[in-house]
GROMACS .gro file of C-alpha atoms in nm:
model
  439
    1MET     CA    1  -0.322  -2.122   6.398
    2ASN     CA    2  -0.218  -1.758   6.377
    3ILE     CA    3   0.084  -1.582   6.533
    4THR     CA    4   0.127  -1.206   6.542
    5LYS     CA    5   0.376  -0.969   6.707
    6GLU     CA    6   0.304  -0.621   6.838
    7ASN     CA    7   0.597  -0.394   6.922
    8ILE     CA    8   0.534  -0.200   7.242
    9ASP     CA    9   0.859  -0.003   7.200
   10ALA     CA   10   1.213  -0.069   7.078
   11LEU     CA   11   1.282  -0.310   7.364
   12ASN     CA   12   0.947  -0.473   7.437
   13ALA     CA   13   0.697  -0.669   7.230
   14VAL     CA   14   0.398  -0.900   7.272
   15VAL     CA   15   0.346  -1.215   7.068
   16LYS     CA   16  -0.007  -1.349   7.037
   17VAL     CA   17  -0.066  -1.714   6.943
   18ASP     CA   18  -0.420  -1.814   6.837
   19ILE     CA   19  -0.484  -2.190   6.835
   20THR     CA   20  -0.806  -2.338   6.698
   21ALA     CA   21  -0.955  -2.682   6.753
   22GLU     CA   22  -0.842  -2.786   6.403
   23ASP     CA   23  -0.480  -2.733   6.507
   24TYR     CA   24  -0.480  -2.995   6.783
   25GLN     CA   25  -0.785  -3.226   6.749
   26GLU     CA   26  -0.621  -3.478   6.515
   27LYS     CA   27  -0.320  -3.518   6.746
   28VAL     CA   28  -0.545  -3.548   7.054
   29ALA     CA   29  -0.753  -3.817   6.879
   30SER     CA   30  -0.436  -4.010   6.792
   31VAL     CA   31  -0.309  -3.999   7.152
   32LEU     CA   32  -0.647  -4.106   7.291
   33LYS     CA   33  -0.654  -4.395   7.042
   34ASP     CA   34  -0.323  -4.517   7.183
   35TYR     CA   35  -0.457  -4.472   7.536
   36ARG     CA   36  -0.757  -4.690   7.447
   37LYS     CA   37  -0.530  -4.971   7.328
   38LYS     CA   38  -0.337  -4.970   7.656
   39ALA     CA   39  -0.609  -4.870   7.904
   40SER     CA   40  -0.693  -5.118   8.178
   41VAL     CA   41  -1.047  -5.057   8.314
   42PRO     CA   42  -1.237  -5.308   8.530
   43GLY     CA   43  -1.516  -5.474   8.331
   44PHE     CA   44  -1.350  -5.430   7.991
   45ARG     CA   45  -1.085  -5.628   7.807
   46GLN     CA   46  -0.768  -5.435   7.729
   47GLY     CA   47  -0.817  -5.250   7.402
   48GLN     CA   48  -1.197  -5.275   7.422
   49VAL     CA   49  -1.263  -4.979   7.656
   50PRO     CA   50  -1.529  -4.750   7.498
   51MET     CA   51  -1.375  -4.437   7.347
   52GLY     CA   52  -1.632  -4.225   7.530
   53LEU     CA   53  -1.499  -4.352   7.862
   54VAL     CA   54  -1.139  -4.288   7.754
   55LYS     CA   55  -1.228  -3.934   7.648
   56LYS     CA   56  -1.408  -3.869   7.974
   57GLN     CA   57  -1.112  -3.991   8.179
   58TYR     CA   58  -0.818  -3.857   7.976
   59GLY     CA   59  -0.955  -3.621   7.713
   60LYS     CA   60  -0.900  -3.287   7.884
   61SER     CA   61  -0.552  -3.362   8.019
   62VAL     CA   62  -0.441  -3.490   7.677
   63MET     CA   63  -0.587  -3.183   7.507
   64VAL     CA   64  -0.408  -2.947   7.750
   65ASP     CA   65  -0.081  -3.133   7.702
   66GLU     CA   66  -0.103  -3.128   7.322
   67VAL     CA   67  -0.204  -2.761   7.309
   68ASN     CA   68   0.094  -2.670   7.527
   69LYS     CA   69   0.329  -2.874   7.306
   70LEU     CA   70   0.191  -2.707   6.995
   71LEU     CA   71   0.214  -2.365   7.159
   72GLN     CA   72   0.579  -2.407   7.259
   73GLU     CA   73   0.680  -2.547   6.921
   74SER     CA   74   0.502  -2.277   6.722
   75LEU     CA   75   0.639  -1.998   6.944
   76ASN     CA   76   0.997  -2.125   6.910
   77ASN     CA   77   0.960  -2.158   6.533
   78PHE     CA   78   0.817  -1.807   6.509
   79LEU     CA   79   1.106  -1.655   6.705
   80ALA     CA   80   1.357  -1.839   6.486
   81GLU     CA   81   1.186  -1.750   6.157
   82GLU     CA   82   1.151  -1.385   6.255
   83LYS     CA   83   1.514  -1.385   6.376
   84LEU     CA   84   1.413  -1.209   6.695
   85ASP     CA   85   1.705  -1.144   6.930
   86ILE     CA   86   1.541  -1.172   7.270
   87LEU     CA   87   1.668  -1.146   7.628
   88GLY     CA   88   1.564  -1.409   7.879
   89ASN     CA   89   1.263  -1.618   7.776
   90PRO     CA   90   0.912  -1.524   7.661
   91LEU     CA   91   0.687  -1.458   7.959
   92PRO     CA   92   0.322  -1.566   7.938
   93LYS     CA   93   0.074  -1.292   8.015
   94MET     CA   94  -0.137  -1.458   8.280
   95ASP     CA   95  -0.516  -1.442   8.257
   96GLY     CA   96  -0.695  -1.554   8.571
   97GLU     CA   97  -1.011  -1.629   8.367
   98PHE     CA   98  -0.843  -1.861   8.116
   99ASN     CA   99  -1.090  -2.132   8.012
  100TRP     CA  100  -0.956  -2.473   7.914
  101ASP     CA  101  -1.311  -2.588   7.837
  102ALA     CA  102  -1.315  -2.376   7.521
  103GLU     CA  103  -1.214  -2.513   7.181
  104ASN     CA  104  -1.017  -2.214   7.057
  105PHE     CA  105  -0.741  -2.048   7.262
  106SER     CA  106  -0.542  -1.725   7.256
  107PHE     CA  107  -0.209  -1.696   7.435
  108GLU     CA  108   0.005  -1.386   7.477
  109PHE     CA  109   0.374  -1.366   7.561
  110GLU     CA  110   0.585  -1.068   7.662
  111LEU     CA  111   0.925  -1.041   7.494
  112GLY     CA  112   1.231  -0.844   7.601
  113LEU     CA  113   1.420  -0.745   7.287
  114ALA     CA  114   1.798  -0.707   7.268
  115PRO     CA  115   1.898  -0.346   7.200
  116GLU     CA  116   2.089  -0.220   6.899
  117ILE     CA  117   2.450  -0.172   7.006
  118ASN     CA  118   2.733   0.028   6.853
  119VAL     CA  119   3.072  -0.062   7.002
  120ASP     CA  120   3.361   0.182   6.958
  121LEU     CA  121   3.689   0.018   7.061
  122THR     CA  122   3.874   0.351   7.044
  123LYS     CA  123   3.685   0.515   7.332
  124GLY     CA  124   3.854   0.556   7.669
  125LYS     CA  125   4.215   0.519   7.782
  126ILE     CA  126   4.342   0.178   7.888
  127LYS     CA  127   4.676   0.113   8.053
  128LYS     CA  128   4.866  -0.193   7.933
  129TYR     CA  129   5.139  -0.321   8.163
  130ASN     CA  130   5.450  -0.490   8.027
  131ILE     CA  131   5.603  -0.667   8.327
  132ILE     CA  132   5.978  -0.725   8.323
  133ALA     CA  133   6.196  -0.946   8.540
  134ASN     CA  134   6.469  -0.715   8.671
  135ASP     CA  135   6.812  -0.814   8.805
  136GLU     CA  136   6.691  -0.804   9.165
  137LEU     CA  137   6.415  -1.057   9.094
  138ILE     CA  138   6.650  -1.280   8.894
  139ASP     CA  139   6.914  -1.268   9.171
  140LYS     CA  140   6.651  -1.372   9.425
  141GLU     CA  141   6.527  -1.658   9.207
  142VAL     CA  142   6.883  -1.786   9.152
  143GLU     CA  143   6.930  -1.783   9.530
  144ASN     CA  144   6.597  -1.962   9.582
  145LEU     CA  145   6.693  -2.232   9.332
  146GLN     CA  146   7.033  -2.278   9.493
  147ASN     CA  147   6.866  -2.326   9.831
  148ARG     CA  148   6.591  -2.550   9.696
  149PHE     CA  149   6.842  -2.786   9.536
  150GLY     CA  150   7.111  -2.740   9.800
  151ASN     CA  151   7.235  -2.979  10.066
  152VAL     CA  152   7.039  -2.992  10.392
  153ILE     CA  153   7.272  -3.004  10.693
  154THR     CA  154   7.158  -3.075  11.049
  155GLN     CA  155   7.252  -2.814  11.313
  156GLU     CA  156   7.303  -2.844  11.687
  157GLU     CA  157   7.133  -2.513  11.765
  158VAL     CA  158   6.932  -2.245  11.589
  159ALA     CA  159   7.136  -1.988  11.396
  160GLU     CA  160   7.045  -1.696  11.170
  161ASN     CA  161   7.041  -1.928  10.865
  162SER     CA  162   6.835  -2.205  11.024
  163THR     CA  163   6.516  -2.376  10.921
  164ILE     CA  164   6.332  -2.496  11.231
  165ALA     CA  165   6.068  -2.771  11.245
  166GLY     CA  166   5.850  -2.817  11.548
  167VAL     CA  167   5.503  -2.811  11.703
  168PHE     CA  168   5.298  -2.504  11.795
  169ALA     CA  169   5.051  -2.562  12.079
  170ASN     CA  170   4.784  -2.390  12.286
  171GLU     CA  171   4.574  -2.635  12.484
  172GLU     CA  172   4.283  -2.395  12.551
  173GLU     CA  173   4.245  -2.312  12.182
  174GLY     CA  174   4.290  -2.673  12.074
  175ILE     CA  175   4.600  -2.591  11.872
  176GLU     CA  176   4.868  -2.854  11.815
  177THR     CA  177   5.017  -2.825  11.467
  178LYS     CA  178   5.348  -2.913  11.309
  179ALA     CA  179   5.518  -2.624  11.131
  180SER     CA  180   5.840  -2.533  10.959
  181LEU     CA  181   5.983  -2.182  10.966
  182THR     CA  182   6.300  -1.982  10.912
  183ILE     CA  183   6.449  -1.704  11.117
  184GLU     CA  184   6.361  -1.469  10.830
  185ASP     CA  185   5.991  -1.548  10.895
  186ILE     CA  186   6.014  -1.421  11.254
  187LYS     CA  187   5.918  -1.061  11.331
  188GLY     CA  188   6.121  -0.843  11.565
  189LYS     CA  189   6.448  -0.881  11.754
  190LEU     CA  190   6.283  -1.001  12.076
  191ASN     CA  191   6.117  -1.297  11.903
  192THR     CA  192   6.430  -1.375  11.702
  193LYS     CA  193   6.637  -1.378  12.021
  194LYS     CA  194   6.412  -1.650  12.168
  195PHE     CA  195   6.488  -1.879  11.873
  196VAL     CA  196   6.859  -1.820  11.811
  197GLY     CA  197   7.069  -2.053  12.028
  198SER     CA  198   6.780  -2.290  12.105
  199LYS     CA  199   6.825  -2.666  12.063
  200VAL     CA  200   6.615  -2.969  11.970
  201GLY     CA  201   6.373  -3.046  12.255
  202ASP     CA  202   6.356  -2.688  12.380
  203VAL     CA  203   6.006  -2.544  12.433
  204LEU     CA  204   5.979  -2.171  12.355
  205GLU     CA  205   5.716  -1.948  12.518
  206LEU     CA  206   5.576  -1.718  12.248
  207LYS     CA  207   5.283  -1.489  12.167
  208SER     CA  208   5.088  -1.512  11.843
  209LYS     CA  209   5.060  -1.135  11.800
  210ASN     CA  210   5.351  -0.996  11.593
  211LEU     CA  211   5.523  -1.335  11.586
  212PHE     CA  212   5.559  -1.355  11.207
  213ASN     CA  213   5.620  -1.096  10.939
  214GLU     CA  214   5.317  -1.224  10.746
  215ASP     CA  215   4.972  -1.328  10.872
  216THR     CA  216   4.970  -1.602  10.607
  217LYS     CA  217   5.268  -1.768  10.778
  218LEU     CA  218   5.098  -1.754  11.119
  219ALA     CA  219   4.777  -1.899  10.973
  220ALA     CA  220   4.965  -2.183  10.803
  221SER     CA  221   5.168  -2.257  11.117
  222LEU     CA  222   4.857  -2.279  11.337
  223GLY     CA  223   4.630  -2.452  11.085
  224LEU     CA  224   4.390  -2.155  11.075
  225LYS     CA  225   4.242  -1.928  10.807
  226VAL     CA  226   4.418  -1.599  10.738
  227GLU     CA  227   4.109  -1.399  10.835
  228ASP     CA  228   4.107  -1.575  11.175
  229VAL     CA  229   4.459  -1.465  11.275
  230ALA     CA  230   4.450  -1.093  11.189
  231ASP     CA  231   4.375  -0.994  11.550
  232LEU     CA  232   4.477  -1.318  11.720
  233ALA     CA  233   4.656  -1.258  12.050
  234ILE     CA  234   4.713  -1.583  12.239
  235PRO     CA  235   5.010  -1.748  12.414
  236LEU     CA  236   5.183  -2.028  12.224
  237THR     CA  237   5.448  -2.287  12.291
  238PHE     CA  238   5.680  -2.411  12.021
  239LYS     CA  239   5.866  -2.739  12.077
  240ILE     CA  240   6.170  -2.766  11.851
  241GLU     CA  241   6.201  -3.105  11.679
  242GLU     CA  242   6.455  -3.041  11.405
  243ILE     CA  243   6.713  -2.774  11.316
  244SER     CA  244   6.887  -2.754  10.981
  245TYR     CA  245   7.026  -2.519  10.723
  246THR     CA  246   7.061  -2.549  10.350
  247GLU     CA  247   7.404  -2.519  10.192
  248PRO     CA  248   7.335  -2.350   9.855
  249SER     CA  249   7.405  -2.559   9.549
  250GLU     CA  250   7.701  -2.468   9.332
  251LEU     CA  251   7.618  -2.301   9.000
  252ASP     CA  252   7.758  -2.589   8.795
  253GLN     CA  253   7.634  -2.812   8.512
  254GLU     CA  254   7.488  -3.068   8.752
  255PHE     CA  255   7.277  -2.791   8.905
  256PHE     CA  256   7.165  -2.660   8.562
  257ASP     CA  257   7.069  -3.010   8.443
  258LYS     CA  258   6.880  -3.086   8.762
  259ILE     CA  259   6.656  -2.781   8.713
  260PHE     CA  260   6.604  -2.759   8.337
  261GLY     CA  261   6.704  -3.097   8.198
  262GLU     CA  262   7.028  -3.215   8.048
  263GLY     CA  263   7.204  -2.961   7.827
  264VAL     CA  264   6.926  -2.701   7.821
  265VAL     CA  265   7.134  -2.449   8.019
  266SER     CA  266   7.514  -2.452   8.032
  267SER     CA  267   7.618  -2.123   8.195
  268VAL     CA  268   7.514  -1.871   8.458
  269THR     CA  269   7.424  -1.624   8.182
  270GLU     CA  270   7.196  -1.881   8.016
  271LEU     CA  271   7.049  -1.962   8.359
  272ARG     CA  272   6.963  -1.598   8.421
  273ASN     CA  273   6.818  -1.560   8.071
  274LYS     CA  274   6.603  -1.871   8.119
  275ILE     CA  275   6.475  -1.745   8.454
  276LYS     CA  276   6.395  -1.409   8.295
  277GLU     CA  277   6.214  -1.574   8.003
  278ASP     CA  278   6.009  -1.806   8.224
  279ALA     CA  279   5.922  -1.532   8.473
  280GLU     CA  280   5.816  -1.285   8.206
  281GLY     CA  281   5.606  -1.555   8.042
  282GLN     CA  282   5.416  -1.600   8.370
  283PHE     CA  283   5.395  -1.225   8.420
  284ALA     CA  284   5.250  -1.183   8.072
  285GLN     CA  285   4.959  -1.410   8.165
  286GLN     CA  286   4.879  -1.195   8.469
  287ALA     CA  287   4.920  -0.875   8.270
  288ASP     CA  288   4.690  -1.011   7.997
  289GLN     CA  289   4.423  -1.101   8.251
  290HIS     CA  290   4.441  -0.754   8.401
  291LEU     CA  291   4.431  -0.601   8.053
  292LEU     CA  292   4.122  -0.804   7.960
  293ASN     CA  293   3.951  -0.692   8.282
  294ALA     CA  294   4.042  -0.330   8.212
  295ILE     CA  295   3.911  -0.352   7.855
  296THR     CA  296   3.588  -0.510   7.979
  297GLU     CA  297   3.532  -0.229   8.230
  298ASN     CA  298   3.614   0.032   7.965
  299LEU     CA  299   3.371  -0.118   7.714
  300ILE     CA  300   3.090  -0.131   7.969
  301GLU     CA  301   3.157   0.228   8.074
  302ASN     CA  302   3.178   0.366   7.719
  303THR     CA  303   2.906   0.166   7.542
  304SER     CA  304   2.564   0.313   7.617
  305PHE     CA  305   2.237   0.135   7.545
  306ASP     CA  306   1.905   0.076   7.716
  307LEU     CA  307   1.776  -0.257   7.843
  308PRO     CA  308   1.415  -0.376   7.893
  309LYS     CA  309   1.466  -0.343   8.268
  310GLU     CA  310   1.108  -0.405   8.383
  311PHE     CA  311   1.080  -0.715   8.165
  312LEU     CA  312   1.414  -0.852   8.287
  313ILE     CA  313   1.320  -0.800   8.653
  314LYS     CA  314   0.994  -0.982   8.592
  315TRP     CA  315   1.176  -1.263   8.409
  316LEU     CA  316   1.438  -1.298   8.684
  317GLY     CA  317   1.154  -1.339   8.931
  318THR     CA  318   1.044  -1.657   8.753
  319ALA     CA  319   1.367  -1.790   8.599
  320GLY     CA  320   1.504  -1.980   8.900
  321GLU     CA  321   1.383  -2.290   9.078
  322LYS     CA  322   1.228  -2.071   9.347
  323PRO     CA  323   1.017  -1.765   9.252
  324LEU     CA  324   1.152  -1.430   9.374
  325THR     CA  325   0.961  -1.139   9.518
  326ASP     CA  326   0.962  -0.813   9.324
  327GLU     CA  327   1.225  -0.674   9.562
  328GLU     CA  328   1.445  -0.985   9.532
  329ALA     CA  329   1.416  -0.983   9.152
  330ALA     CA  330   1.509  -0.613   9.137
  331ALA     CA  331   1.814  -0.678   9.358
  332GLU     CA  332   1.914  -0.971   9.137
  333TYR     CA  333   1.885  -0.748   8.829
  334GLU     CA  334   2.117  -0.489   8.986
  335LYS     CA  335   2.374  -0.762   9.054
  336SER     CA  336   2.356  -0.912   8.705
  337GLU     CA  337   2.306  -0.603   8.488
  338LYS     CA  338   2.678  -0.536   8.438
  339GLY     CA  339   2.745  -0.894   8.331
  340LEU     CA  340   2.449  -0.888   8.092
  341ARG     CA  341   2.570  -0.564   7.936
  342TYR     CA  342   2.913  -0.713   7.871
  343GLN     CA  343   2.761  -1.030   7.724
  344LEU     CA  344   2.573  -0.816   7.473
  345ILE     CA  345   2.879  -0.603   7.398
  346GLU     CA  346   3.097  -0.914   7.357
  347GLY     CA  347   2.840  -1.075   7.128
  348LYS     CA  348   2.832  -0.764   6.910
  349ILE     CA  349   3.213  -0.750   6.889
  350MET     CA  350   3.229  -1.119   6.796
  351ALA     CA  351   2.963  -1.076   6.528
  352ASP     CA  352   3.124  -0.762   6.383
  353ASN     CA  353   3.470  -0.922   6.369
  354ASP     CA  354   3.368  -1.280   6.281
  355VAL     CA  355   3.512  -1.420   6.604
  356LYS     CA  356   3.396  -1.778   6.648
  357VAL     CA  357   3.514  -2.116   6.770
  358ASP     CA  358   3.466  -2.442   6.582
  359PHE     CA  359   3.504  -2.787   6.735
  360GLN     CA  360   3.848  -2.852   6.585
  361GLU     CA  361   3.982  -2.530   6.738
  362LEU     CA  362   3.833  -2.623   7.072
  363LYS     CA  363   3.985  -2.971   7.056
  364ASP     CA  364   4.328  -2.830   6.963
  365TYR     CA  365   4.304  -2.585   7.252
  366ALA     CA  366   4.209  -2.865   7.491
  367ILE     CA  367   4.506  -3.072   7.370
  368GLY     CA  368   4.741  -2.778   7.430
  369PHE     CA  369   4.600  -2.727   7.779
  370ILE     CA  370   4.637  -3.098   7.862
  371ARG     CA  371   4.994  -3.102   7.726
  372GLN     CA  372   5.084  -2.817   7.965
  373GLN     CA  373   4.924  -2.998   8.259
  374MET     CA  374   5.113  -3.318   8.183
  375ALA     CA  375   5.441  -3.129   8.148
  376GLN     CA  376   5.399  -2.997   8.502
  377PHE     CA  377   5.400  -3.358   8.623
  378GLY     CA  378   5.710  -3.448   8.421
  379GLN     CA  379   5.538  -3.605   8.118
  380MET     CA  380   5.719  -3.403   7.855
  381ASN     CA  381   5.651  -3.606   7.540
  382PRO     CA  382   5.305  -3.767   7.548
  383GLU     CA  383   5.185  -3.937   7.230
  384ASP     CA  384   4.942  -3.747   7.006
  385LYS     CA  385   4.679  -4.022   7.031
  386GLU     CA  386   4.693  -4.017   7.410
  387LEU     CA  387   4.645  -3.639   7.411
  388GLU     CA  388   4.354  -3.659   7.167
  389ASP     CA  389   4.182  -3.935   7.366
  390ILE     CA  390   4.209  -3.734   7.689
  391ALA     CA  391   4.085  -3.418   7.512
  392MET     CA  392   3.779  -3.598   7.375
  393ARG     CA  393   3.693  -3.731   7.721
  394VAL     CA  394   3.732  -3.383   7.868
  395LEU     CA  395   3.510  -3.227   7.601
  396GLN     CA  396   3.235  -3.480   7.671
  397ASN     CA  397   3.194  -3.305   8.006
  398GLN     CA  398   2.972  -3.008   7.923
  399ASP     CA  399   3.099  -2.794   8.209
  400GLU     CA  400   3.463  -2.851   8.112
  401ALA     CA  401   3.388  -2.793   7.743
  402LYS     CA  402   3.213  -2.466   7.826
  403ARG     CA  403   3.500  -2.354   8.048
  404LEU     CA  404   3.759  -2.423   7.778
  405GLN     CA  405   3.544  -2.256   7.513
  406THR     CA  406   3.513  -1.945   7.731
  407GLN     CA  407   3.891  -1.935   7.777
  408LEU     CA  408   3.950  -1.976   7.404
  409ILE     CA  409   3.703  -1.699   7.317
  410SER     CA  410   3.869  -1.471   7.573
  411ASN     CA  411   4.207  -1.540   7.412
  412LYS     CA  412   4.071  -1.462   7.066
  413LEU     CA  413   3.908  -1.142   7.187
  414LEU     CA  414   4.226  -1.033   7.363
  415ASP     CA  415   4.422  -1.084   7.040
  416LEU     CA  416   4.159  -0.875   6.860
  417TYR     CA  417   4.175  -0.599   7.122
  418LYS     CA  418   4.556  -0.587   7.103
  419GLU     CA  419   4.525  -0.543   6.728
  420LYS     CA  420   4.247  -0.281   6.730
  421ILE     CA  421   4.306  -0.074   7.047
  422SER     CA  422   4.581   0.180   7.112
  423PHE     CA  423   4.697   0.139   7.472
  424ASP     CA  424   4.882   0.356   7.717
  425GLU     CA  425   5.174   0.115   7.767
  426LYS     CA  426   5.389   0.106   8.080
  427GLU     CA  427   5.690  -0.111   8.160
  428VAL     CA  428   5.706  -0.214   8.526
  429THR     CA  429   5.862  -0.467   8.757
  430TYR     CA  430   5.634  -0.731   8.901
  431GLU     CA  431   5.651  -0.564   9.242
  432ASP     CA  432   5.539  -0.229   9.096
  433PHE     CA  433   5.265  -0.404   8.896
  434VAL     CA  434   5.123  -0.556   9.214
  435LYS     CA  435   5.141  -0.220   9.394
  436GLU     CA  436   4.963  -0.033   9.115
  437VAL     CA  437   4.700  -0.290   9.022
  438TYR     CA  438   4.613  -0.444   9.358
  439LYS     CA  439   4.686  -0.135   9.573
   0.00000   0.00000   0.00000
């Protein structure tokens, strides 16, 4: 057997694999011998079928199977030994006149080669947001907590501070949904006036258009999707079933303990500091995700290299379960090119900076993730063995293991970027961050 590679250009090559009869005949003979032992042919005892008959019946299919096995194995070994960094998979060059009746065979495969990449982390300007929790946000969160843990008091009629529970209905549209709302949710004085002063059992005549300040509230109240209520203009009835208001909780030790656990917070100042710390911790996660996205876009924009486009389009046409037309494969390439470019850039950065993940790191990361999940459900001190057992079960799921590995690599890369890149830093409130980033 002989394997050779011919470079077409820097990004394309052809590998030729020559297989002679000597390379596969011994294996074919061995397989046919086993077939003879097991073959069941009328007129012959098992194991006594003439080899000539076995060869006639199975010889060609066994030969084709063994040649293909040998071809795949030798091609994979060649790519590994030559340390060829290829994109996609080798594509066989099809020959309509290929003759399986011959003894010696030649196969050719097209290769798409990964380009040489030079990544400069200093190119481009990237804005890094540091999101702070200002006094206004902290005041609002204190008020929210006081209401959430306050005393619910039943009211005789709807007032400005009321929470109203009831049923929205429209028979023609098939709407009959229970909902809870506050006067603050209602849009406009005319709508508010219909609610204030109403009592349990009253049925209000309303219109869906401009009923709530937010479309999300209307969608939730009617059991619809947000996109389905943007232009919704239908009559509604709302039957009031319950009216109440929440008397805010006092800012005392009982309140502090109820929220954060006994003794964690013991004053209003500590409460505000804890809210600020927790909020800015959550904001930092969002800011980091935005930063990683911005860095990714910057790297793609400022790292130039060519790809074996024609090869990749051809490969995409055959890579899925269903073959694609040339036009479909070209469209798929356009959709996936950006992602492929970043994969190559990321791989280069990881190689240049020795960024890698071993199993112990992945297990530790999984344990930390599980610990956070359990804490959200009130399990604050799980045993180490329990955490490790759960982590090992999670990592046995390949999809979950891959997802956690991707997250861990992203975290490592973000730490690297923060160390290597000089950012244009800006301190903003969360409200300003949302306005700037999400427009």
